[in-house]
């Protein structure tokens, strides 16, 4: 599904990643851990070809080189990023945004059926039905913005999902709702997922196939969910010390 080959990323002349490699197969769930500033979010933005990043190496998605592809085309191919801080878009409501996104994929939509789908999802994720016609994330709390991203995800049905600290700033009830929605979507569609998080609850629930740790600008350690548990209990420094890193 996704292959990152010898990727190096510079932002404002600062090297953030160097010779970074990662392969995620169809239907696999991978988690990416690391201390603050280690480059985890840089990976997310690099996959989507952030315009301020200078990159060398290759990013292959579904057999196609997307290293320098336009972000809109990358999204149309089926990659969906849930960011740490979803932006607000004044003047564009949720229905308009979703219809526009579906139209970009040449998918015809029945407005009445779409409204029914949106209302059902809003109920399931415990968001007021008024969100359907509200400007995207305008006046919304951090938790509401994350839930709104889940609304878009469930309607657009991506095949590769990047969760960039989706659990940050969420109360336990909101996090449980989002986890339940993600698990249901995964069980039905089997997308590939890349999770970036500092917390165990999301990982324990989604059960990644692999857990990777970034250190020194690249993946320095890979293991199972047990590796994430070890880091939670002992911290990054002690884990690396024991491994000889």
mmCIF file of C-alpha atoms in Angstrom:
data_model
loop_
_atom_site.group_PDB
_atom_site.id
_atom_site.type_symbol
_atom_site.label_atom_id
_atom_site.label_comp_id
_atom_site.label_asym_id
_atom_site.label_seq_id
_atom_site.Cartn_x
_atom_site.Cartn_y
_atom_site.Cartn_z
ATOM 1 C CA UNK A 1 0.000 0.000 0.000
ATOM 2 C CA UNK A 2 2.687 2.513 1.042
ATOM 3 C CA UNK A 3 6.459 2.346 0.701
ATOM 4 C CA UNK A 4 8.813 5.089 1.857
ATOM 5 C CA UNK A 5 12.347 4.648 0.498
ATOM 6 C CA UNK A 6 15.384 6.489 1.863
ATOM 7 C CA UNK A 7 13.333 9.608 2.550
ATOM 8 C CA UNK A 8 15.150 12.692 3.780
ATOM 9 C CA UNK A 9 13.225 15.845 4.636
ATOM 10 C CA UNK A 10 14.480 19.359 5.237
ATOM 11 C CA UNK A 11 12.297 22.173 6.547
ATOM 12 C CA UNK A 12 13.749 25.709 6.521
ATOM 13 C CA UNK A 13 17.232 24.244 5.960
ATOM 14 C CA UNK A 14 16.867 21.979 8.992
ATOM 15 C CA UNK A 15 17.136 18.223 8.470
ATOM 16 C CA UNK A 16 14.164 16.511 10.157
ATOM 17 C CA UNK A 17 14.359 13.033 8.622
ATOM 18 C CA UNK A 18 17.289 11.229 7.001
ATOM 19 C CA UNK A 19 17.163 7.929 5.113
ATOM 20 C CA UNK A 20 13.766 7.082 6.576
ATOM 21 C CA UNK A 21 12.279 3.772 5.393
ATOM 22 C CA UNK A 22 8.853 2.265 6.042
ATOM 23 C CA UNK A 23 6.635 -0.271 4.263
ATOM 24 C CA UNK A 24 2.943 -0.692 5.094
ATOM 25 C CA UNK A 25 1.034 -3.459 3.324
ATOM 26 C CA UNK A 26 -2.675 -3.605 2.510
ATOM 27 C CA UNK A 27 -4.791 -3.786 5.653
ATOM 28 C CA UNK A 28 -1.878 -3.401 8.054
ATOM 29 C CA UNK A 29 -1.913 -1.077 11.057
ATOM 30 C CA UNK A 30 1.392 0.543 12.007
ATOM 31 C CA UNK A 31 2.162 2.864 14.906
ATOM 32 C CA UNK A 32 4.910 5.467 14.924
ATOM 33 C CA UNK A 33 6.274 6.604 18.299
ATOM 34 C CA UNK A 34 8.994 9.008 19.332
ATOM 35 C CA UNK A 35 9.847 11.928 21.570
ATOM 36 C CA UNK A 36 8.471 15.369 20.772
ATOM 37 C CA UNK A 37 10.243 16.856 17.774
ATOM 38 C CA UNK A 38 11.508 13.521 16.467
ATOM 39 C CA UNK A 39 9.766 13.918 13.108
ATOM 40 C CA UNK A 40 6.526 11.976 13.502
ATOM 41 C CA UNK A 41 4.231 14.676 12.106
ATOM 42 C CA UNK A 42 6.831 15.429 9.424
ATOM 43 C CA UNK A 43 6.165 11.962 8.010
ATOM 44 C CA UNK A 44 2.435 12.752 7.731
ATOM 45 C CA UNK A 45 3.040 16.013 5.911
ATOM 46 C CA UNK A 46 5.740 14.534 3.706
ATOM 47 C CA UNK A 47 3.380 11.788 2.504
ATOM 48 C CA UNK A 48 0.912 14.497 1.482
ATOM 49 C CA UNK A 49 3.722 16.551 -0.136
ATOM 50 C CA UNK A 50 3.709 19.636 2.068
ATOM 51 C CA UNK A 51 4.871 22.517 -0.168
ATOM 52 C CA UNK A 52 7.411 23.826 2.360
ATOM 53 C CA UNK A 53 9.267 20.528 2.603
ATOM 54 C CA UNK A 54 12.356 19.708 0.561
ATOM 55 C CA UNK A 55 12.486 15.951 0.038
ATOM 56 C CA UNK A 56 14.797 13.372 -1.440
ATOM 57 C CA UNK A 57 13.988 9.684 -1.703
ATOM 58 C CA UNK A 58 10.680 8.190 -2.795
ATOM 59 C CA UNK A 59 7.155 7.683 -1.496
ATOM 60 C CA UNK A 60 5.235 4.995 -3.377
ATOM 61 C CA UNK A 61 1.493 4.568 -2.886
ATOM 62 C CA UNK A 62 -0.462 1.792 -4.565
ATOM 63 C CA UNK A 63 2.408 1.310 -7.016
ATOM 64 C CA UNK A 64 2.607 4.998 -7.981
ATOM 65 C CA UNK A 65 5.354 7.461 -7.118
ATOM 66 C CA UNK A 66 3.621 10.265 -5.192
ATOM 67 C CA UNK A 67 6.768 11.945 -3.865
ATOM 68 C CA UNK A 68 6.075 15.157 -5.767
ATOM 69 C CA UNK A 69 2.376 14.655 -6.529
ATOM 70 C CA UNK A 70 -0.081 17.475 -5.853
ATOM 71 C CA UNK A 71 -1.727 17.070 -2.409
ATOM 72 C CA UNK A 72 -5.220 17.092 -3.927
ATOM 73 C CA UNK A 73 -4.315 14.201 -6.227
ATOM 74 C CA UNK A 74 -2.827 12.297 -3.287
ATOM 75 C CA UNK A 75 -6.108 12.714 -1.403
ATOM 76 C CA UNK A 76 -8.080 11.597 -4.456
ATOM 77 C CA UNK A 77 -6.003 8.418 -4.544
ATOM 78 C CA UNK A 78 -7.404 7.484 -1.133
ATOM 79 C CA UNK A 79 -5.086 8.900 1.548
ATOM 80 C CA UNK A 80 -6.819 10.657 4.452
ATOM 81 C CA UNK A 81 -5.032 12.580 7.204
ATOM 82 C CA UNK A 82 -6.674 13.300 10.541
ATOM 83 C CA UNK A 83 -4.416 16.055 11.852
ATOM 84 C CA UNK A 84 -3.686 17.162 15.397
ATOM 85 C CA UNK A 85 -5.439 20.484 14.836
ATOM 86 C CA UNK A 86 -8.112 20.243 12.110
ATOM 87 C CA UNK A 87 -8.516 23.627 10.478
ATOM 88 C CA UNK A 88 -11.675 25.728 10.339
ATOM 89 C CA UNK A 89 -13.006 26.754 6.923
ATOM 90 C CA UNK A 90 -15.313 29.737 6.949
ATOM 91 C CA UNK A 91 -17.937 29.925 4.224
ATOM 92 C CA UNK A 92 -17.916 26.180 3.461
ATOM 93 C CA UNK A 93 -20.243 23.860 5.341
ATOM 94 C CA UNK A 94 -19.754 20.141 5.867
ATOM 95 C CA UNK A 95 -22.295 19.035 3.281
ATOM 96 C CA UNK A 96 -20.740 21.271 0.621
ATOM 97 C CA UNK A 97 -17.244 20.054 1.400
ATOM 98 C CA UNK A 98 -18.217 16.390 1.277
ATOM 99 C CA UNK A 99 -20.208 16.794 -1.945
ATOM 100 C CA UNK A 100 -17.273 18.635 -3.515
ATOM 101 C CA UNK A 101 -14.854 15.906 -2.468
ATOM 102 C CA UNK A 102 -17.096 13.171 -3.863
ATOM 103 C CA UNK A 103 -17.595 15.134 -7.103
ATOM 104 C CA UNK A 104 -13.808 15.395 -7.467
ATOM 105 C CA UNK A 105 -13.802 11.591 -7.621
ATOM 106 C CA UNK A 106 -16.589 11.691 -10.225
ATOM 107 C CA UNK A 107 -19.039 10.185 -7.757
ATOM 108 C CA UNK A 108 -22.632 11.273 -8.165
ATOM 109 C CA UNK A 109 -24.452 11.961 -4.921
ATOM 110 C CA UNK A 110 -28.107 11.987 -4.031
ATOM 111 C CA UNK A 111 -28.446 14.942 -1.656
ATOM 112 C CA UNK A 112 -31.268 13.315 0.307
ATOM 113 C CA UNK A 113 -29.389 10.047 0.750
ATOM 114 C CA UNK A 114 -26.232 11.934 1.670
ATOM 115 C CA UNK A 115 -28.121 13.910 4.318
ATOM 116 C CA UNK A 116 -29.434 10.659 5.791
ATOM 117 C CA UNK A 117 -25.916 9.219 5.931
ATOM 118 C CA UNK A 118 -24.534 12.364 7.560
ATOM 119 C CA UNK A 119 -27.285 12.470 10.166
ATOM 120 C CA UNK A 120 -26.770 8.811 11.039
ATOM 121 C CA UNK A 121 -23.026 9.306 11.498
ATOM 122 C CA UNK A 122 -23.521 12.488 13.526
ATOM 123 C CA UNK A 123 -25.782 10.583 15.909
ATOM 124 C CA UNK A 124 -23.275 7.751 16.217
ATOM 125 C CA UNK A 125 -20.381 10.082 17.029
ATOM 126 C CA UNK A 126 -22.496 12.213 19.362
ATOM 127 C CA UNK A 127 -22.390 15.460 17.379
ATOM 128 C CA UNK A 128 -25.376 17.755 17.006
ATOM 129 C CA UNK A 129 -27.185 17.362 13.678
ATOM 130 C CA UNK A 130 -26.605 21.069 13.025
ATOM 131 C CA UNK A 131 -22.973 20.213 12.187
ATOM 132 C CA UNK A 132 -24.107 19.071 8.752
ATOM 133 C CA UNK A 133 -24.925 22.625 7.702
ATOM 134 C CA UNK A 134 -22.324 24.429 9.838
ATOM 135 C CA UNK A 135 -19.135 25.855 8.377
ATOM 136 C CA UNK A 136 -16.364 23.299 8.709
ATOM 137 C CA UNK A 137 -15.023 23.374 12.293
ATOM 138 C CA UNK A 138 -15.936 27.055 12.797
ATOM 139 C CA UNK A 139 -16.683 27.612 16.488
ATOM 140 C CA UNK A 140 -16.053 23.930 17.236
ATOM 141 C CA UNK A 141 -14.087 22.648 20.220
ATOM 142 C CA UNK A 142 -11.007 20.478 19.756
ATOM 143 C CA UNK A 143 -13.000 17.316 20.415
ATOM 144 C CA UNK A 144 -15.756 18.356 18.022
ATOM 145 C CA UNK A 145 -13.190 19.010 15.311
ATOM 146 C CA UNK A 146 -11.740 15.514 15.698
ATOM 147 C CA UNK A 147 -15.226 13.989 15.517
ATOM 148 C CA UNK A 148 -15.956 16.101 12.449
ATOM 149 C CA UNK A 149 -12.866 14.616 10.801
ATOM 150 C CA UNK A 150 -14.282 11.165 11.516
ATOM 151 C CA UNK A 151 -17.525 12.236 9.807
ATOM 152 C CA UNK A 152 -15.559 13.100 6.668
ATOM 153 C CA UNK A 153 -13.509 9.903 6.872
ATOM 154 C CA UNK A 154 -16.561 7.652 7.115
ATOM 155 C CA UNK A 155 -18.187 9.338 4.124
ATOM 156 C CA UNK A 156 -15.107 9.500 1.884
ATOM 157 C CA UNK A 157 -14.000 5.931 2.683
ATOM 158 C CA UNK A 158 -10.209 6.232 2.276
ATOM 159 C CA UNK A 159 -8.010 3.178 1.853
ATOM 160 C CA UNK A 160 -5.053 4.652 3.739
ATOM 161 C CA UNK A 161 -5.628 6.568 6.993
ATOM 162 C CA UNK A 162 -3.075 8.637 8.896
ATOM 163 C CA UNK A 163 -4.033 9.416 12.491
ATOM 164 C CA UNK A 164 -1.740 12.175 13.732
ATOM 165 C CA UNK A 165 -2.377 12.280 17.486
ATOM 166 C CA UNK A 166 -6.132 12.072 17.029
ATOM 167 C CA UNK A 167 -6.385 11.267 20.738
ATOM 168 C CA UNK A 168 -4.724 14.472 21.937
ATOM 169 C CA UNK A 169 -7.021 16.816 23.849
ATOM 170 C CA UNK A 170 -9.953 14.393 23.877
ATOM 171 C CA UNK A 171 -11.956 13.439 26.948
ATOM 172 C CA UNK A 172 -12.389 9.720 27.560
ATOM 173 C CA UNK A 173 -15.953 9.582 26.189
ATOM 174 C CA UNK A 174 -15.007 11.317 22.925
ATOM 175 C CA UNK A 175 -11.972 9.079 22.528
ATOM 176 C CA UNK A 176 -14.083 5.956 23.045
ATOM 177 C CA UNK A 177 -16.556 7.143 20.399
ATOM 178 C CA UNK A 178 -13.785 7.774 17.884
ATOM 179 C CA UNK A 179 -12.118 4.430 18.615
ATOM 180 C CA UNK A 180 -15.423 2.603 18.153
ATOM 181 C CA UNK A 181 -15.983 4.337 14.793
ATOM 182 C CA UNK A 182 -12.457 3.565 13.586
ATOM 183 C CA UNK A 183 -12.677 -0.097 14.607
ATOM 184 C CA UNK A 184 -16.006 -0.498 12.832
ATOM 185 C CA UNK A 185 -14.618 1.131 9.691
ATOM 186 C CA UNK A 186 -11.492 -1.028 9.769
ATOM 187 C CA UNK A 187 -13.460 -4.236 10.216
ATOM 188 C CA UNK A 188 -15.654 -3.365 7.240
ATOM 189 C CA UNK A 189 -13.146 -1.887 4.764
ATOM 190 C CA UNK A 190 -9.717 -3.086 5.989
ATOM 191 C CA UNK A 191 -7.786 0.108 5.185
ATOM 192 C CA UNK A 192 -4.110 0.506 5.987
ATOM 193 C CA UNK A 193 -3.565 2.781 8.999
ATOM 194 C CA UNK A 194 -0.603 4.744 10.303
ATOM 195 C CA UNK A 195 -1.062 5.836 13.926
ATOM 196 C CA UNK A 196 0.975 8.545 15.624
ATOM 197 C CA UNK A 197 0.266 8.833 19.314
ATOM 198 C CA UNK A 198 1.729 9.211 22.797
ATOM 199 C CA UNK A 199 -1.009 7.172 24.480
ATOM 200 C CA UNK A 200 -1.632 3.455 24.861
ATOM 201 C CA UNK A 201 -5.433 3.446 24.799
ATOM 202 C CA UNK A 202 -5.670 4.002 21.042
ATOM 203 C CA UNK A 203 -2.963 1.423 20.350
ATOM 204 C CA UNK A 204 -4.470 -1.151 22.710
ATOM 205 C CA UNK A 205 -7.811 -0.765 20.957
ATOM 206 C CA UNK A 206 -6.652 -0.777 17.313
ATOM 207 C CA UNK A 207 -3.866 -3.323 17.929
ATOM 208 C CA UNK A 208 -1.185 -2.353 15.385
ATOM 209 C CA UNK A 209 0.694 -5.079 13.548
ATOM 210 C CA UNK A 210 3.936 -3.171 14.043
ATOM 211 C CA UNK A 211 5.181 -0.441 16.360
ATOM 212 C CA UNK A 212 8.092 1.722 15.168
ATOM 213 C CA UNK A 213 10.163 4.217 17.117
ATOM 214 C CA UNK A 214 11.874 7.216 15.508
ATOM 215 C CA UNK A 215 15.285 8.203 16.780
ATOM 216 C CA UNK A 216 18.093 10.063 15.026
ATOM 217 C CA UNK A 217 15.823 11.034 12.119
ATOM 218 C CA UNK A 218 14.850 7.473 11.131
ATOM 219 C CA UNK A 219 13.163 4.329 12.436
ATOM 220 C CA UNK A 220 15.528 2.966 15.040
ATOM 221 C CA UNK A 221 13.420 0.189 16.551
ATOM 222 C CA UNK A 222 10.471 -1.948 15.450
ATOM 223 C CA UNK A 223 8.401 -4.366 17.493
ATOM 224 C CA UNK A 224 4.921 -5.432 18.490
ATOM 225 C CA UNK A 225 2.408 -3.756 20.781
ATOM 226 C CA UNK A 226 4.601 -4.957 23.651
ATOM 227 C CA UNK A 227 7.228 -2.422 22.570
ATOM 228 C CA UNK A 228 4.710 0.409 23.031
ATOM 229 C CA UNK A 229 3.792 -0.967 26.459
ATOM 230 C CA UNK A 230 7.452 -1.120 27.433
ATOM 231 C CA UNK A 231 7.965 2.498 26.388
ATOM 232 C CA UNK A 232 4.896 3.581 28.335
ATOM 233 C CA UNK A 233 6.214 1.870 31.476
ATOM 234 C CA UNK A 234 9.903 2.699 31.174
ATOM 235 C CA UNK A 235 10.153 5.706 28.846
ATOM 236 C CA UNK A 236 12.096 6.103 25.608
ATOM 237 C CA UNK A 237 15.527 6.610 27.182
ATOM 238 C CA UNK A 238 15.411 3.445 29.281
ATOM 239 C CA UNK A 239 14.029 1.383 26.386
ATOM 240 C CA UNK A 240 16.837 2.518 24.090
ATOM 241 C CA UNK A 241 19.401 1.949 26.849
ATOM 242 C CA UNK A 242 18.306 -1.672 27.285
ATOM 243 C CA UNK A 243 18.336 -2.269 23.519
ATOM 244 C CA UNK A 244 21.821 -0.804 23.185
ATOM 245 C CA UNK A 245 20.702 2.154 21.068
#
